[in-house]
CSV table of C-alpha atoms in Angstrom, one decimal:
chain,number,residue,atom,x,y,z
A,1198,MET,CA,-20.6,3.2,-16.3
A,1199,ASN,CA,-20.4,3.6,-12.5
A,1200,GLN,CA,-23.8,5.2,-11.9
A,1201,TYR,CA,-24.9,4.5,-8.3
A,1202,TRP,CA,-21.4,3.5,-7.2
A,1203,SER,CA,-20.2,5.1,-4.0
A,1204,ARG,CA,-17.4,7.6,-4.4
A,1205,ARG,CA,-15.2,5.3,-2.3
A,1206,ILE,CA,-15.0,2.6,-4.9
A,1207,GLN,CA,-15.3,4.5,-8.2
A,1208,ASN,CA,-11.6,4.6,-8.8
A,1209,ILE,CA,-10.5,1.4,-7.1
A,1210,VAL,CA,-8.7,-1.2,-9.1
A,1211,PRO,CA,-9.7,-4.5,-7.5
A,1212,TYR,CA,-7.5,-7.5,-7.0
A,1213,THR,CA,-7.2,-9.8,-10.1
A,1214,PRO,CA,-7.3,-13.5,-9.1
A,1215,GLY,CA,-5.5,-16.1,-11.1
A,1216,GLU,CA,-7.4,-17.6,-14.0
A,1217,GLN,CA,-9.7,-20.5,-13.2
A,1218,PRO,CA,-10.5,-21.8,-16.7
A,1219,LYS,CA,-13.6,-23.7,-17.5
A,1220,GLU,CA,-13.5,-24.0,-21.3
A,1221,ARG,CA,-10.6,-26.5,-21.6
A,1222,LYS,CA,-8.3,-28.6,-19.5
A,1223,PHE,CA,-5.1,-26.9,-18.5
A,1224,ILE,CA,-2.1,-27.8,-16.3
A,1225,LYS,CA,-2.7,-25.1,-13.7
A,1226,LEU,CA,0.5,-23.7,-12.4
A,1227,ASN,CA,-0.9,-20.1,-11.9
A,1228,THR,CA,-2.6,-20.0,-8.5
A,1229,ASN,CA,-0.2,-21.7,-6.1
A,1230,GLU,CA,-2.8,-24.4,-5.3
A,1231,CYS,CA,-1.5,-27.7,-3.8
A,1232,PRO,CA,-1.1,-30.3,-6.5
A,1233,TYR,CA,-2.1,-33.1,-4.1
A,1234,PRO,CA,-5.5,-33.9,-2.4
A,1235,PRO,CA,-6.2,-33.1,1.2
A,1236,SER,CA,-5.8,-35.7,3.9
A,1237,HIS,CA,-8.5,-38.4,3.9
A,1238,LYS,CA,-9.1,-37.3,7.5
A,1239,VAL,CA,-10.3,-34.0,6.2
A,1240,ILE,CA,-12.8,-35.6,3.9
A,1241,GLU,CA,-14.1,-37.8,6.7
A,1242,ALA,CA,-14.5,-34.8,9.0
A,1243,ILE,CA,-16.4,-32.9,6.4
A,1244,ARG,CA,-18.7,-35.8,5.7
A,1245,ALA,CA,-19.4,-36.2,9.5
A,1246,ALA,CA,-20.2,-32.5,9.8
A,1247,ALA,CA,-22.6,-32.6,6.8
A,1248,GLY,CA,-25.6,-33.7,8.7
A,1249,ASP,CA,-28.8,-32.1,10.0
A,1250,THR,CA,-26.8,-29.6,12.0
A,1251,LEU,CA,-26.3,-27.6,8.8
A,1252,ARG,CA,-29.6,-25.9,9.6
A,1253,LEU,CA,-27.8,-24.3,12.5
A,1254,TYR,CA,-25.3,-21.5,12.4
A,1255,PRO,CA,-21.7,-22.5,12.9
A,1256,ASP,CA,-19.7,-21.8,16.0
A,1257,PRO,CA,-18.7,-18.1,15.6
A,1258,GLU,CA,-15.6,-18.6,17.7
A,1259,CYS,CA,-14.3,-21.6,15.7
A,1260,THR,CA,-13.5,-23.2,19.0
A,1261,GLU,CA,-12.4,-26.7,17.8
A,1262,LEU,CA,-10.3,-25.2,15.0
A,1263,ARG,CA,-8.7,-22.6,17.2
A,1264,ALA,CA,-7.9,-25.3,19.8
A,1265,ALA,CA,-6.2,-27.4,17.1
A,1266,ILE,CA,-4.1,-24.4,15.9
A,1267,ALA,CA,-3.2,-23.3,19.5
A,1268,LYS,CA,-2.1,-26.8,20.5
A,1269,ARG,CA,0.1,-27.2,17.4
A,1270,GLU,CA,1.7,-23.8,17.8
A,1271,GLY,CA,2.1,-23.8,21.6
A,1272,LEU,CA,-0.3,-20.9,22.1
A,1273,ASP,CA,-3.4,-20.1,24.1
A,1274,MET,CA,-6.7,-20.1,22.3
A,1275,GLY,CA,-7.1,-16.5,23.1
A,1276,GLN,CA,-4.1,-15.8,20.8
A,1277,VAL,CA,-5.8,-17.4,17.7
A,1278,PHE,CA,-8.4,-15.9,15.4
A,1279,CYS,CA,-10.0,-17.7,12.4
A,1280,GLY,CA,-11.6,-16.4,9.3
A,1281,ASN,CA,-12.7,-17.1,5.8
A,1282,GLY,CA,-9.3,-17.4,4.2
A,1283,SER,CA,-6.2,-15.4,4.9
A,1284,ASP,CA,-7.5,-12.7,2.5
A,1285,GLU,CA,-10.4,-12.0,4.9
A,1286,ILE,CA,-8.0,-12.1,7.9
A,1287,LEU,CA,-5.8,-9.5,6.2
A,1288,ALA,CA,-8.8,-7.3,5.4
A,1289,PHE,CA,-10.0,-7.4,9.0
A,1290,ALA,CA,-6.4,-6.6,10.2
A,1291,PHE,CA,-6.1,-3.6,7.9
A,1292,GLN,CA,-9.3,-2.2,9.4
A,1293,ALA,CA,-8.4,-3.2,13.0
A,1294,PHE,CA,-4.9,-1.7,13.2
A,1295,PHE,CA,-4.3,1.0,10.5
A,1296,ASP,CA,-5.6,4.6,10.6
A,1297,SER,CA,-6.2,6.9,7.6
A,1298,ASP,CA,-3.9,9.6,8.7
A,1299,ARG,CA,-0.7,7.4,8.9
A,1300,GLU,CA,1.0,5.5,6.1
A,1301,VAL,CA,0.9,1.7,5.9
A,1302,VAL,CA,4.3,0.5,4.5
A,1303,PHE,CA,5.1,-2.6,2.6
A,1304,PRO,CA,7.5,-3.7,-0.2
A,1305,LYS,CA,6.7,-2.5,-3.7
A,1306,ILE,CA,6.8,-6.0,-5.2
A,1307,THR,CA,4.6,-8.1,-3.0
A,1308,TYR,CA,1.1,-9.6,-2.7
A,1309,SER,CA,-1.1,-7.4,-4.8
A,1310,PHE,CA,-4.0,-7.4,-2.4
A,1311,TYR,CA,-2.2,-5.0,0.0
A,1312,PRO,CA,-2.6,-1.9,-2.2
A,1313,VAL,CA,-6.1,-2.9,-3.0
A,1314,TYR,CA,-7.0,-3.0,0.7
A,1315,THR,CA,-5.3,0.4,1.4
A,1316,ASP,CA,-7.4,2.0,-1.4
A,1317,PHE,CA,-10.6,0.3,-0.4
A,1318,PHE,CA,-10.3,1.2,3.3
A,1319,GLY,CA,-9.2,4.8,2.5
A,1320,LEU,CA,-5.7,4.3,3.9
A,1321,LYS,CA,-2.4,6.0,2.9
A,1322,ARG,CA,0.4,3.7,1.8
A,1323,ARG,CA,4.1,3.9,1.0
A,1324,GLU,CA,5.4,1.1,-1.2
A,1325,VAL,CA,9.1,0.7,-0.6
A,1326,PRO,CA,11.4,-0.2,-3.6
A,1327,MET,CA,12.9,-3.7,-3.5
A,1328,ASN,CA,16.6,-4.3,-3.1
A,1329,PRO,CA,18.4,-4.9,-6.5
A,1330,ASP,CA,18.3,-8.7,-5.9
A,1331,PHE,CA,14.5,-8.6,-5.2
A,1332,SER,CA,15.0,-9.2,-1.5
A,1333,ASP,CA,12.9,-7.2,1.0
A,1334,PRO,CA,14.0,-3.7,1.9
A,1335,ILE,CA,13.9,-4.2,5.7
A,1336,ASP,CA,15.7,-1.1,6.7
A,1337,LEU,CA,13.3,1.1,4.7
A,1338,LEU,CA,10.3,-0.4,6.6
A,1339,CYS,CA,11.7,0.7,9.9
A,1340,GLY,CA,10.1,3.7,11.6
A,1341,LYS,CA,7.9,6.7,10.6
A,1342,ASN,CA,4.9,4.7,9.6
A,1343,GLY,CA,1.4,3.7,10.8
A,1344,GLY,CA,1.9,0.0,10.3
A,1345,VAL,CA,4.0,-2.6,8.4
A,1346,VAL,CA,2.9,-5.5,6.2
A,1347,LEU,CA,5.5,-8.1,5.3
A,1348,ALA,CA,4.8,-11.3,3.3
A,1349,ASN,CA,7.4,-13.8,4.4
A,1350,PRO,CA,8.2,-15.6,2.2
A,1351,ASN,CA,7.4,-12.9,-0.2
A,1352,ALA,CA,5.1,-13.3,-3.2
A,1353,PRO,CA,5.7,-13.4,-6.1
A,1354,THR,CA,9.5,-13.5,-5.6
A,1355,GLY,CA,9.5,-16.5,-3.2
A,1356,ILE,CA,12.3,-15.0,-1.1
A,1357,ALA,CA,12.2,-15.2,2.7
A,1358,VAL,CA,13.8,-13.2,5.4
A,1359,GLY,CA,15.0,-14.7,8.7
A,1360,LEU,CA,13.6,-14.1,12.2
A,1361,GLY,CA,16.3,-11.5,12.8
A,1362,ALA,CA,14.9,-9.3,10.1
A,1363,VAL,CA,11.4,-9.7,11.5
A,1364,GLU,CA,12.6,-8.8,15.0
A,1365,LYS,CA,14.3,-5.7,13.6
A,1366,LEU,CA,11.0,-4.6,12.2
A,1367,LEU,CA,9.2,-5.2,15.5
A,1368,ASN,CA,11.8,-3.4,17.5
A,1369,ALA,CA,11.9,-0.4,15.1
A,1370,ASN,CA,8.1,-0.1,15.0
A,1371,PRO,CA,7.1,-0.6,18.6
A,1372,ASP,CA,4.0,1.6,18.5
A,1373,VAL,CA,2.3,0.1,15.4
A,1374,VAL,CA,1.3,-3.4,14.3
A,1375,VAL,CA,3.6,-5.4,12.2
A,1376,ILE,CA,1.7,-8.0,10.1
A,1377,VAL,CA,3.7,-11.0,8.9
A,1378,ASP,CA,1.8,-12.8,6.2
A,1379,GLU,CA,3.0,-16.4,6.3
A,1380,ALA,CA,0.9,-17.9,3.5
A,1381,TYR,CA,3.9,-19.9,2.3
A,1382,ILE,CA,5.8,-20.4,5.5
A,1383,ASP,CA,5.6,-24.2,5.4
A,1384,PHE,CA,7.8,-24.6,2.4
A,1385,GLY,CA,11.2,-23.8,4.0
A,1386,ALA,CA,11.1,-20.5,6.0
A,1387,ASP,CA,11.1,-19.9,9.7
A,1388,SER,CA,7.8,-18.8,11.3
A,1389,ALA,CA,7.5,-15.8,13.5
A,1390,VAL,CA,4.9,-17.5,15.7
A,1391,LYS,CA,7.6,-18.2,18.3
A,1392,LEU,CA,8.0,-14.4,18.7
A,1393,ILE,CA,4.4,-13.7,19.6
A,1394,ASP,CA,4.9,-13.8,23.4
A,1395,HIS,CA,7.8,-11.3,23.2
A,1396,TYR,CA,6.2,-8.7,20.9
A,1397,PRO,CA,2.7,-7.4,21.6
A,1398,ASN,CA,2.7,-5.6,18.2
A,1399,LEU,CA,3.2,-8.8,16.1
A,1400,LEU,CA,0.3,-10.4,14.1
A,1401,VAL,CA,1.1,-13.6,12.2
A,1402,VAL,CA,-1.3,-14.7,9.4
A,1403,GLN,CA,-1.4,-18.2,7.9
A,1404,THR,CA,-3.7,-20.2,5.7
A,1405,ALA,CA,-4.9,-23.7,5.0
A,1406,SER,CA,-4.9,-23.1,1.3
A,1407,LYS,CA,-1.4,-24.0,0.4
A,1408,SER,CA,0.4,-26.6,2.5
A,1409,ARG,CA,-2.8,-28.2,3.7
A,1410,ALA,CA,-4.4,-28.5,0.3
A,1411,LEU,CA,-7.6,-26.7,1.3
A,1412,ALA,CA,-7.9,-23.7,-1.0
A,1413,GLY,CA,-11.5,-24.7,-1.7
A,1414,LEU,CA,-12.5,-24.5,2.0
A,1415,ARG,CA,-11.3,-20.9,2.5
A,1416,VAL,CA,-9.8,-21.0,6.0
A,1417,GLY,CA,-7.2,-18.7,7.4
A,1418,TRP,CA,-6.1,-17.7,10.9
A,1419,ALA,CA,-4.2,-14.9,12.7
A,1420,MET,CA,-2.0,-15.4,15.8
A,1421,GLY,CA,-0.9,-12.7,18.2
A,1422,ASN,CA,-1.2,-11.0,21.5
A,1423,GLU,CA,-4.8,-11.3,23.0
A,1424,ASN,CA,-5.2,-7.6,22.6
A,1425,LEU,CA,-4.7,-7.8,18.8
A,1426,ILE,CA,-7.1,-10.8,18.6
A,1427,SER,CA,-9.7,-8.8,20.5
A,1428,ALA,CA,-9.4,-6.1,17.8
A,1429,MET,CA,-9.9,-8.6,15.1
A,1430,ARG,CA,-13.0,-10.0,16.8
A,1431,CYS,CA,-14.3,-6.4,17.1
A,1432,VAL,CA,-14.0,-6.0,13.3
A,1433,ARG,CA,-15.5,-9.4,12.5
A,1434,ASP,CA,-18.5,-8.9,14.8
A,1435,SER,CA,-19.2,-5.5,13.2
A,1436,ILE,CA,-19.5,-7.2,9.8
A,1437,ASN,CA,-20.3,-10.9,10.0
A,1438,SER,CA,-20.0,-13.0,13.1
A,1439,TYR,CA,-20.2,-16.3,11.2
A,1440,THR,CA,-17.3,-16.1,8.8
A,1441,VAL,CA,-16.2,-19.8,8.8
A,1442,ASP,CA,-18.9,-22.3,7.9
A,1443,ARG,CA,-19.4,-25.6,9.8
A,1444,LEU,CA,-17.8,-27.8,7.1
A,1445,ALA,CA,-14.8,-25.6,6.8
A,1446,GLN,CA,-14.2,-25.6,10.5
A,1447,ALA,CA,-14.4,-29.4,10.7
A,1448,GLY,CA,-12.2,-30.0,7.7
A,1449,ALA,CA,-9.5,-27.5,8.7
A,1450,ALA,CA,-9.3,-28.8,12.2
A,1451,ALA,CA,-8.7,-32.3,10.8
A,1452,ALA,CA,-6.0,-31.0,8.5
A,1453,ILE,CA,-4.2,-29.2,11.4
A,1454,GLU,CA,-4.3,-32.4,13.4
A,1455,ASP,CA,-3.0,-34.7,10.6
A,1456,GLU,CA,0.7,-33.7,11.0
A,1457,GLU,CA,2.0,-36.8,9.3
A,1458,TYR,CA,0.1,-36.0,6.1
A,1459,PHE,CA,1.0,-32.3,6.2
A,1460,GLN,CA,4.7,-33.1,6.5
A,1461,SER,CA,4.6,-35.6,3.7
A,1462,ILE,CA,3.1,-33.3,1.1
A,1463,ARG,CA,5.1,-30.2,2.0
A,1464,ARG,CA,8.3,-32.3,1.7
A,1465,ARG,CA,7.2,-33.6,-1.6
A,1466,ILE,CA,6.5,-30.1,-3.0
A,1467,MET,CA,9.8,-28.8,-1.8
A,1468,ASP,CA,11.7,-31.7,-3.4
A,1469,THR,CA,9.9,-31.0,-6.7
A,1470,ARG,CA,10.7,-27.3,-6.3
A,1471,ILE,CA,14.4,-28.0,-5.9
A,1472,TRP,CA,14.4,-30.2,-9.0
A,1473,ALA,CA,12.5,-27.5,-11.0
A,1474,GLU,CA,15.0,-24.8,-9.9
A,1475,LYS,CA,18.0,-26.8,-10.9
A,1476,THR,CA,16.5,-27.9,-14.2
A,1477,LEU,CA,15.3,-24.4,-15.2
A,1478,LYS,CA,18.7,-22.9,-14.3
A,1479,GLY,CA,20.4,-25.5,-16.5
A,1480,LYS,CA,18.3,-24.3,-19.4
A,1481,GLY,CA,19.4,-20.7,-19.1
A,1482,PHE,CA,16.6,-19.3,-16.8
A,1483,THR,CA,17.3,-17.0,-13.9
A,1484,VAL,CA,15.5,-18.5,-10.9
A,1485,LEU,CA,15.2,-16.7,-7.6
A,1486,SER,CA,15.9,-18.7,-4.5
A,1487,SER,CA,12.4,-19.8,-3.3
A,1488,GLN,CA,11.1,-21.0,0.0
A,1489,THR,CA,7.6,-21.3,-1.3
A,1490,ASN,CA,5.5,-23.6,-3.4
A,1491,PHE,CA,6.4,-21.6,-6.6
A,1492,VAL,CA,9.4,-20.3,-8.4
A,1493,PHE,CA,9.9,-16.9,-10.0
A,1494,VAL,CA,11.8,-17.1,-13.2
A,1495,SER,CA,12.9,-15.1,-16.3
A,1496,HIS,CA,14.8,-15.9,-19.5
A,1497,PRO,CA,17.4,-13.5,-21.1
A,1498,LYS,CA,16.0,-14.0,-24.7
A,1499,HIS,CA,12.3,-14.1,-24.1
A,1500,THR,CA,9.9,-11.7,-22.5
A,1501,GLY,CA,7.6,-12.8,-19.7
A,1502,ARG,CA,4.5,-12.2,-21.9
A,1503,GLU,CA,5.9,-14.3,-24.8
A,1504,LEU,CA,6.5,-17.2,-22.4
A,1505,LEU,CA,3.1,-16.7,-20.7
A,1506,ASP,CA,1.2,-16.8,-24.1
A,1507,GLY,CA,3.4,-19.6,-25.4
A,1508,LEU,CA,2.7,-21.8,-22.4
A,1509,ARG,CA,-1.0,-21.1,-22.5
A,1510,ASN,CA,-1.1,-22.2,-26.1
A,1511,LYS,CA,0.5,-25.5,-25.0
A,1512,GLY,CA,-2.1,-25.9,-22.2
A,1513,ILE,CA,-0.1,-24.7,-19.3
A,1514,LEU,CA,-1.1,-21.7,-17.1
A,1515,VAL,CA,1.4,-19.6,-15.2
A,1516,ARG,CA,1.2,-16.1,-13.6
A,1517,TRP,CA,2.5,-12.8,-15.1
A,1518,TRP,CA,2.2,-9.2,-14.0
A,1519,ASP,CA,2.4,-6.2,-16.3
A,1520,LYS,CA,4.5,-4.2,-13.9
A,1521,PRO,CA,7.8,-2.6,-15.1
A,1522,GLU,CA,10.0,-4.2,-12.4
A,1523,ILE,CA,8.8,-7.7,-13.1
A,1524,ARG,CA,7.4,-7.7,-16.6
A,1525,ASP,CA,9.9,-10.2,-17.8
A,1526,TRP,CA,9.3,-12.6,-14.9
A,1527,LEU,CA,6.8,-15.5,-14.5
A,1528,ARG,CA,5.6,-17.1,-11.3
A,1529,ILE,CA,5.2,-20.8,-11.7
A,1530,SER,CA,3.4,-22.9,-9.1
A,1531,ILE,CA,5.0,-26.2,-8.2
A,1532,GLY,CA,2.8,-29.0,-9.6
A,1533,THR,CA,3.2,-32.8,-9.5
A,1534,ASP,CA,6.4,-34.2,-10.9
A,1535,GLU,CA,4.6,-35.1,-14.1
A,1536,GLU,CA,3.2,-31.5,-14.5
A,1537,MET,CA,6.6,-30.0,-13.9
A,1538,GLU,CA,8.2,-32.3,-16.5
A,1539,ALA,CA,5.5,-31.2,-19.0
A,1540,LEU,CA,6.3,-27.5,-18.2
A,1541,VAL,CA,10.0,-28.1,-18.8
A,1542,LYS,CA,9.2,-29.8,-22.1
A,1543,ALA,CA,7.0,-26.9,-23.2
A,1544,LEU,CA,9.6,-24.3,-22.2
A,1545,ASP,CA,12.2,-26.3,-24.2
A,1546,GLU,CA,10.1,-26.0,-27.3
A,1547,LEU,CA,9.5,-22.2,-26.7
A,1548,ILE,CA,13.1,-21.2,-26.1
């Protein structure tokens, strides 16, 4: 029943977030959350910000947070834009840079919010088939489009491309914006931030949710030419000028500044990922090469749905998509060493 719904949303299939169970305790390896707590400096900063100033609106320009990001990345503050999670950043970017009469292009197997945004904002899209090994079809994203979106590393495959491939996209699409979504960049891939001063059509999007253990704060940011950042501000201020609350700004700035803690947990996650890849391959799984905080796996004798349901019955959540190309694959977030050992034990019993 969709009485009173606008025609624009009547046929939209919204994004489906990973399950967040409340009825029982699970080992959650389904939403790529960090298995470790945030830096203690984040908690201290949030507590310090939780005073009588909460009666006031937060800084709409996120000055302290943008300064921390700019300093770390070697950028000017005018090249940084902050928002309520990278999903909001991407939504603003789709509105800021893409027009309804030109196709937005992205790989067919990628972050499933991209087609939702094109539908919601009334945009045309072309989803480009993956290479046989699930790597990104870079050549097919070059030219004759109204904009490019590339998750690097890709989700759910975990595969990254090098900066040479990113530059190829930028050079082949000089008149449109190329968005590089780097939600997982801190787990082994090379960031395109260093290309920003050379390419005025590059927008890099990152998040505090994964490598900085702040999924609950909802903070993301975009980095690019000041002209692109001005367009993002135009969209934001036409919808909601106060997108990042006072506590989130304080906590995220503290996380950005605590480089030692950031490095320690990302290395810990990558070490566990390498162990998980080796162990699962040894048990007969196909495991794609990952540069993220998850692995993408399949087994020759069991369907993805069988393994998904079997793991859930054993108290472990992973992610599965009912899409023909990846129906027999599971995306498994990297948990603690103990959680990953429990996963392997459960899979042993299932296979």
